[in-house]
Amino acid sequence: MSEPRSSNGVQSLERAFGLLELMAEAGGELPLSRLSALSGLPLPTIHRIMRTLMASGYVRQLPSRGYALGPRLIRLGETASGMFATWARPILADLVDVVGETANMAVMEADRAVYVAQVPSTHSVRMFTEVGRRVYLHCTGVGKALLAQLPPEDARAIVERAGMPAQTPNTITDPDRLMADLDGIRRRGYCVDDAEQEAGVRCVAVSVAGAPTLSAISVSGPQGRIGAEATEIIVAQLQAAVPRLLAEIV
């Protein structure tokens, strides 16, 4: 008998990916009862799907009888991150050509921002961040652009769980002040890290709303080169780059 299909595809595949996404949104693991409540699927259906995913290494069962994301997903995630970089790099290179400063792309991973692509400036004095580096969300341009895409209560929960250590004297370390900053970011459509992560470095970032995972792009450079006039140009270029990027990754 052929596999039942929904209006858009194979139903069992849609359900399996839906369960994986629910676990990812919950931090990587969920008890069976919660999976059933969130998905609306009956327990026997979840058991059947999970047995298949466990046999392939994409899910593992916990001693509590709940389920967690499995190690085989790591390879898929690493490959997907590499593809993000491949697709993003030409667009970031165009940004560097126009604004003259380093361009970056980052995604949210648990309670950190992870840089997945970068094209460095051609200036002798330039910003450089290693691809794969994990940074705090509260004190980086990309981090705040990622947080701004979340409901305020979710953003607050993440930074309170992760902590808000001061990286420089400019770092925002108070959750209430950060929430106010995020409100401003949502209204104006971009954010600025004004030497909050690294002394002397200014970063302008925008959210990539609509990406498959929470994503942001940014331009960073010395404070002396990214003043008010440069910021206005950078914001316009970043916002113009977002639909180009979405066309590649969605």
mmCIF file of C-alpha atoms in Angstrom:
data_model
loop_
_atom_site.group_PDB
_atom_site.id
_atom_site.type_symbol
_atom_site.label_atom_id
_atom_site.label_comp_id
_atom_site.label_asym_id
_atom_site.label_seq_id
_atom_site.Cartn_x
_atom_site.Cartn_y
_atom_site.Cartn_z
ATOM 1 C CA MET A 1 0.000 0.000 0.000
ATOM 2 C CA SER A 2 1.324 3.449 -0.835
ATOM 3 C CA GLU A 3 2.172 5.962 1.914
ATOM 4 C CA PRO A 4 -0.801 8.182 2.897
ATOM 5 C CA ARG A 5 -0.379 11.719 1.653
ATOM 6 C CA SER A 6 -1.573 15.014 3.028
ATOM 7 C CA SER A 7 -2.450 17.850 0.681
ATOM 8 C CA ASN A 8 1.252 18.799 0.525
ATOM 9 C CA GLY A 9 3.157 15.533 0.751
ATOM 10 C CA VAL A 10 3.780 12.306 2.632
ATOM 11 C CA GLN A 11 1.930 12.511 5.947
ATOM 12 C CA SER A 12 4.325 10.393 8.034
ATOM 13 C CA LEU A 13 7.287 12.509 6.924
ATOM 14 C CA GLU A 14 5.464 15.711 7.785
ATOM 15 C CA ARG A 15 4.627 14.323 11.210
ATOM 16 C CA ALA A 16 8.194 13.124 11.860
ATOM 17 C CA PHE A 17 9.716 16.481 10.967
ATOM 18 C CA GLY A 18 7.045 18.237 13.002
ATOM 19 C CA LEU A 19 7.976 16.214 16.087
ATOM 20 C CA LEU A 20 11.682 16.923 15.562
ATOM 21 C CA GLU A 21 10.949 20.639 15.324
ATOM 22 C CA LEU A 22 8.879 20.544 18.518
ATOM 23 C CA MET A 23 11.802 18.946 20.359
ATOM 24 C CA ALA A 24 14.223 21.504 18.935
ATOM 25 C CA GLU A 25 11.994 24.393 20.020
ATOM 26 C CA ALA A 26 11.850 22.898 23.536
ATOM 27 C CA GLY A 27 15.632 22.748 23.841
ATOM 28 C CA GLY A 28 16.196 19.247 22.459
ATOM 29 C CA GLU A 29 13.975 16.967 24.510
ATOM 30 C CA LEU A 30 10.337 16.463 25.499
ATOM 31 C CA PRO A 31 8.332 13.920 27.491
ATOM 32 C CA LEU A 32 5.942 11.782 25.494
ATOM 33 C CA SER A 33 2.849 13.394 27.009
ATOM 34 C CA ARG A 34 4.062 16.865 26.019
ATOM 35 C CA LEU A 35 4.864 15.721 22.481
ATOM 36 C CA SER A 36 1.338 14.415 22.170
ATOM 37 C CA ALA A 37 -0.217 17.584 23.576
ATOM 38 C CA LEU A 38 1.811 19.893 21.329
ATOM 39 C CA SER A 39 1.475 17.860 18.145
ATOM 40 C CA GLY A 40 -2.107 16.681 18.590
ATOM 41 C CA LEU A 41 -1.019 13.187 17.536
ATOM 42 C CA PRO A 42 -2.164 10.058 19.400
ATOM 43 C CA LEU A 43 0.430 8.237 21.503
ATOM 44 C CA PRO A 44 0.581 5.109 19.275
ATOM 45 C CA THR A 45 1.385 7.286 16.259
ATOM 46 C CA ILE A 46 4.176 9.085 18.122
ATOM 47 C CA HIS A 47 5.595 5.760 19.345
ATOM 48 C CA ARG A 48 5.677 4.424 15.788
ATOM 49 C CA ILE A 49 7.389 7.511 14.369
ATOM 50 C CA MET A 50 9.886 7.654 17.215
ATOM 51 C CA ARG A 51 10.863 4.004 16.778
ATOM 52 C CA THR A 52 11.752 4.731 13.156
ATOM 53 C CA LEU A 53 13.718 7.879 14.060
ATOM 54 C CA MET A 54 15.536 6.051 16.881
ATOM 55 C CA ALA A 55 16.572 3.227 14.544
ATOM 56 C CA SER A 56 18.215 5.825 12.293
ATOM 57 C CA GLY A 57 19.920 7.724 15.136
ATOM 58 C CA TYR A 58 17.895 10.902 14.745
ATOM 59 C CA VAL A 59 16.177 10.489 18.125
ATOM 60 C CA ARG A 60 17.131 8.749 21.369
ATOM 61 C CA GLN A 61 14.944 7.699 24.270
ATOM 62 C CA LEU A 62 15.712 9.028 27.736
ATOM 63 C CA PRO A 63 15.559 7.009 30.970
ATOM 64 C CA SER A 64 12.447 9.032 31.793
ATOM 65 C CA ARG A 65 10.855 7.531 28.648
ATOM 66 C CA GLY A 66 10.844 10.946 27.004
ATOM 67 C CA TYR A 67 12.637 11.614 23.733
ATOM 68 C CA ALA A 68 15.653 13.732 22.777
ATOM 69 C CA LEU A 69 17.262 14.743 19.498
ATOM 70 C CA GLY A 70 19.847 12.189 18.424
ATOM 71 C CA PRO A 71 23.528 12.563 17.507
ATOM 72 C CA ARG A 72 23.015 11.859 13.827
ATOM 73 C CA LEU A 73 21.337 15.249 13.479
ATOM 74 C CA ILE A 74 24.682 16.895 14.269
ATOM 75 C CA ARG A 75 26.099 15.923 10.877
ATOM 76 C CA LEU A 76 22.993 17.195 9.125
ATOM 77 C CA GLY A 77 23.162 20.468 11.038
ATOM 78 C CA GLU A 78 26.840 20.972 10.265
ATOM 79 C CA THR A 79 26.227 20.331 6.581
ATOM 80 C CA ALA A 80 23.243 22.690 6.546
ATOM 81 C CA SER A 81 25.342 25.410 8.222
ATOM 82 C CA GLY A 82 27.962 24.939 5.547
ATOM 83 C CA MET A 83 25.329 25.365 2.847
ATOM 84 C CA PHE A 84 24.089 28.543 4.561
ATOM 85 C CA ALA A 85 27.617 29.901 4.289
ATOM 86 C CA THR A 86 27.871 28.923 0.617
ATOM 87 C CA TRP A 87 24.599 30.659 -0.243
ATOM 88 C CA ALA A 88 25.231 33.707 1.931
ATOM 89 C CA ARG A 89 28.845 34.462 1.002
ATOM 90 C CA PRO A 90 28.218 36.131 -2.402
ATOM 91 C CA ILE A 91 25.596 38.399 -0.849
ATOM 92 C CA LEU A 92 27.903 39.265 2.033
ATOM 93 C CA ALA A 93 30.684 39.961 -0.473
ATOM 94 C CA ASP A 94 28.427 42.450 -2.260
ATOM 95 C CA LEU A 95 27.816 44.171 1.091
ATOM 96 C CA VAL A 96 31.563 44.465 1.671
ATOM 97 C CA ASP A 97 32.026 45.928 -1.816
ATOM 98 C CA VAL A 98 29.459 48.652 -1.094
ATOM 99 C CA VAL A 99 30.091 49.558 2.560
ATOM 100 C CA GLY A 100 33.754 48.567 2.879
ATOM 101 C CA GLU A 101 33.394 46.773 6.209
ATOM 102 C CA THR A 102 33.217 43.129 7.314
ATOM 103 C CA ALA A 103 29.875 41.404 6.717
ATOM 104 C CA ASN A 104 28.578 38.482 8.805
ATOM 105 C CA MET A 105 25.717 36.017 9.064
ATOM 106 C CA ALA A 106 24.701 34.279 12.284
ATOM 107 C CA VAL A 107 21.987 31.906 13.453
ATOM 108 C CA MET A 108 20.585 31.141 16.887
ATOM 109 C CA GLU A 109 21.718 27.912 18.505
ATOM 110 C CA ALA A 110 20.243 27.264 21.967
ATOM 111 C CA ASP A 111 21.096 30.418 23.951
ATOM 112 C CA ARG A 112 23.929 31.708 21.747
ATOM 113 C CA ALA A 113 24.458 33.249 18.328
ATOM 114 C CA VAL A 114 26.709 31.226 16.017
ATOM 115 C CA TYR A 115 28.508 32.832 13.088
ATOM 116 C CA VAL A 116 27.969 30.730 9.957
ATOM 117 C CA ALA A 117 29.467 33.000 7.299
ATOM 118 C CA GLN A 118 31.742 36.017 7.023
ATOM 119 C CA VAL A 119 33.403 38.095 4.322
ATOM 120 C CA PRO A 120 36.155 40.340 5.732
ATOM 121 C CA SER A 121 36.747 43.971 4.874
ATOM 122 C CA THR A 122 39.672 44.857 2.630
ATOM 123 C CA HIS A 123 40.879 47.494 5.124
ATOM 124 C CA SER A 124 44.156 46.737 6.869
ATOM 125 C CA VAL A 125 42.384 47.415 10.181
ATOM 126 C CA ARG A 126 39.257 45.284 10.109
ATOM 127 C CA MET A 127 37.014 43.109 12.226
ATOM 128 C CA PHE A 128 37.397 39.344 12.109
ATOM 129 C CA THR A 129 35.217 36.714 13.770
ATOM 130 C CA GLU A 130 35.904 33.041 13.274
ATOM 131 C CA VAL A 131 33.082 31.174 11.540
ATOM 132 C CA GLY A 132 31.599 28.772 14.075
ATOM 133 C CA ARG A 133 32.237 31.094 17.009
ATOM 134 C CA ARG A 134 29.433 31.168 19.600
ATOM 135 C CA VAL A 135 28.711 34.518 21.247
ATOM 136 C CA TYR A 136 26.260 35.871 23.800
ATOM 137 C CA LEU A 137 23.015 37.279 22.459
ATOM 138 C CA HIS A 138 22.638 40.287 24.749
ATOM 139 C CA CYS A 139 25.795 42.126 23.719
ATOM 140 C CA THR A 140 26.186 41.498 19.975
ATOM 141 C CA GLY A 141 24.445 43.043 16.999
ATOM 142 C CA VAL A 142 23.488 39.697 15.496
ATOM 143 C CA GLY A 143 22.462 38.420 18.927
ATOM 144 C CA LYS A 144 20.061 41.272 19.555
ATOM 145 C CA ALA A 145 18.701 40.966 16.013
ATOM 146 C CA LEU A 146 17.983 37.310 16.764
ATOM 147 C CA LEU A 147 16.347 38.044 20.112
ATOM 148 C CA ALA A 148 14.171 40.742 18.549
ATOM 149 C CA GLN A 149 12.472 38.072 16.439
ATOM 150 C CA LEU A 150 11.183 36.296 19.553
ATOM 151 C CA PRO A 151 8.244 37.166 21.794
ATOM 152 C CA PRO A 152 9.540 39.372 24.633
ATOM 153 C CA GLU A 153 8.902 36.725 27.294
ATOM 154 C CA ASP A 154 10.923 34.151 25.342
ATOM 155 C CA ALA A 155 13.790 36.591 24.778
ATOM 156 C CA ARG A 156 13.883 37.445 28.478
ATOM 157 C CA ALA A 157 13.859 33.778 29.491
ATOM 158 C CA ILE A 158 16.823 33.040 27.219
ATOM 159 C CA VAL A 159 19.072 35.835 28.484
ATOM 160 C CA GLU A 160 18.148 35.223 32.111
ATOM 161 C CA ARG A 161 19.025 31.547 31.662
ATOM 162 C CA ALA A 162 22.248 32.258 29.764
ATOM 163 C CA GLY A 163 23.374 35.170 31.912
ATOM 164 C CA MET A 164 24.310 38.681 30.819
ATOM 165 C CA PRO A 165 28.004 39.112 31.647
ATOM 166 C CA ALA A 166 29.638 42.466 30.925
ATOM 167 C CA GLN A 167 32.080 42.224 28.020
ATOM 168 C CA THR A 168 32.863 45.972 28.015
ATOM 169 C CA PRO A 169 31.692 49.000 30.008
ATOM 170 C CA ASN A 170 28.977 49.469 27.333
ATOM 171 C CA THR A 171 27.427 46.010 27.706
ATOM 172 C CA ILE A 172 23.762 45.972 28.707
ATOM 173 C CA THR A 173 23.546 43.717 31.765
ATOM 174 C CA ASP A 174 20.047 44.549 32.996
ATOM 175 C CA PRO A 175 17.196 42.448 31.485
ATOM 176 C CA ASP A 176 14.687 45.315 31.669
ATOM 177 C CA ARG A 177 17.018 47.638 29.787
ATOM 178 C CA LEU A 178 17.656 44.953 27.171
ATOM 179 C CA MET A 179 13.921 44.382 26.698
ATOM 180 C CA ALA A 180 13.490 48.126 26.090
ATOM 181 C CA ASP A 181 16.346 48.013 23.579
ATOM 182 C CA LEU A 182 14.690 45.083 21.771
ATOM 183 C CA ASP A 183 11.422 47.038 21.568
ATOM 184 C CA GLY A 184 13.317 49.821 19.822
ATOM 185 C CA ILE A 185 14.979 47.349 17.474
ATOM 186 C CA ARG A 186 11.600 45.937 16.435
ATOM 187 C CA ARG A 187 10.262 49.438 15.749
ATOM 188 C CA ARG A 188 13.179 50.739 13.678
ATOM 189 C CA GLY A 189 14.109 47.466 11.959
ATOM 190 C CA TYR A 190 17.792 47.290 12.861
ATOM 191 C CA CYS A 191 20.071 47.157 15.888
ATOM 192 C CA VAL A 192 23.473 48.458 16.889
ATOM 193 C CA ASP A 193 26.157 46.924 19.076
ATOM 194 C CA ASP A 194 28.028 50.056 20.131
ATOM 195 C CA ALA A 195 31.222 48.556 21.581
ATOM 196 C CA GLU A 196 29.089 46.250 23.743
ATOM 197 C CA GLN A 197 30.936 43.053 22.778
ATOM 198 C CA GLU A 198 34.390 44.437 21.990
ATOM 199 C CA ALA A 199 35.865 47.833 22.818
ATOM 200 C CA GLY A 200 36.204 50.074 19.789
ATOM 201 C CA VAL A 201 33.995 47.939 17.546
ATOM 202 C CA ARG A 202 30.586 48.954 16.224
ATOM 203 C CA CYS A 203 28.203 46.497 14.584
ATOM 204 C CA VAL A 204 24.950 47.146 12.727
ATOM 205 C CA ALA A 205 22.611 44.166 12.243
ATOM 206 C CA VAL A 206 19.185 43.255 10.874
ATOM 207 C CA SER A 207 16.987 40.199 11.283
ATOM 208 C CA VAL A 208 16.487 37.793 8.384
ATOM 209 C CA ALA A 209 12.790 37.329 9.079
ATOM 210 C CA GLY A 210 11.348 34.329 7.259
ATOM 211 C CA ALA A 211 14.527 32.238 7.233
ATOM 212 C CA PRO A 212 14.195 28.530 8.093
ATOM 213 C CA THR A 213 15.994 29.179 11.374
ATOM 214 C CA LEU A 214 16.408 32.392 13.365
ATOM 215 C CA SER A 215 19.036 34.312 11.401
ATOM 216 C CA ALA A 216 20.641 37.759 11.233
ATOM 217 C CA ILE A 217 23.201 39.564 9.101
ATOM 218 C CA SER A 218 25.498 42.367 10.162
ATOM 219 C CA VAL A 219 28.285 44.725 9.206
ATOM 220 C CA SER A 220 31.026 45.443 11.734
ATOM 221 C CA GLY A 221 34.039 47.712 11.902
ATOM 222 C CA PRO A 222 35.911 50.270 14.017
ATOM 223 C CA GLN A 223 33.716 52.839 15.733
ATOM 224 C CA GLY A 224 35.610 55.609 13.982
ATOM 225 C CA ARG A 225 34.521 54.374 10.572
ATOM 226 C CA ILE A 226 30.895 53.492 11.427
ATOM 227 C CA GLY A 227 29.359 56.796 12.457
ATOM 228 C CA ALA A 228 25.793 58.016 11.966
ATOM 229 C CA GLU A 229 26.127 58.584 8.208
ATOM 230 C CA ALA A 230 27.773 55.220 7.604
ATOM 231 C CA THR A 231 25.153 53.509 9.781
ATOM 232 C CA GLU A 232 22.345 54.888 7.618
ATOM 233 C CA ILE A 233 23.999 53.517 4.468
ATOM 234 C CA ILE A 234 24.755 50.164 6.094
ATOM 235 C CA VAL A 235 21.178 49.706 7.326
ATOM 236 C CA ALA A 236 19.813 50.335 3.835
ATOM 237 C CA GLN A 237 22.256 47.842 2.306
ATOM 238 C CA LEU A 238 21.550 45.189 4.943
ATOM 239 C CA GLN A 239 17.799 45.516 4.490
ATOM 240 C CA ALA A 240 18.194 45.265 0.711
ATOM 241 C CA ALA A 241 20.283 42.111 1.153
ATOM 242 C CA VAL A 242 17.623 40.271 3.192
ATOM 243 C CA PRO A 243 15.224 39.409 0.315
ATOM 244 C CA ARG A 244 18.192 38.298 -1.814
ATOM 245 C CA LEU A 245 19.320 36.009 0.978
ATOM 246 C CA LEU A 246 15.832 34.630 1.546
ATOM 247 C CA ALA A 247 15.575 33.828 -2.155
ATOM 248 C CA GLU A 248 18.628 31.583 -1.732
ATOM 249 C CA ILE A 249 17.795 29.824 1.522
ATOM 250 C CA VAL A 250 13.997 29.472 1.630
#
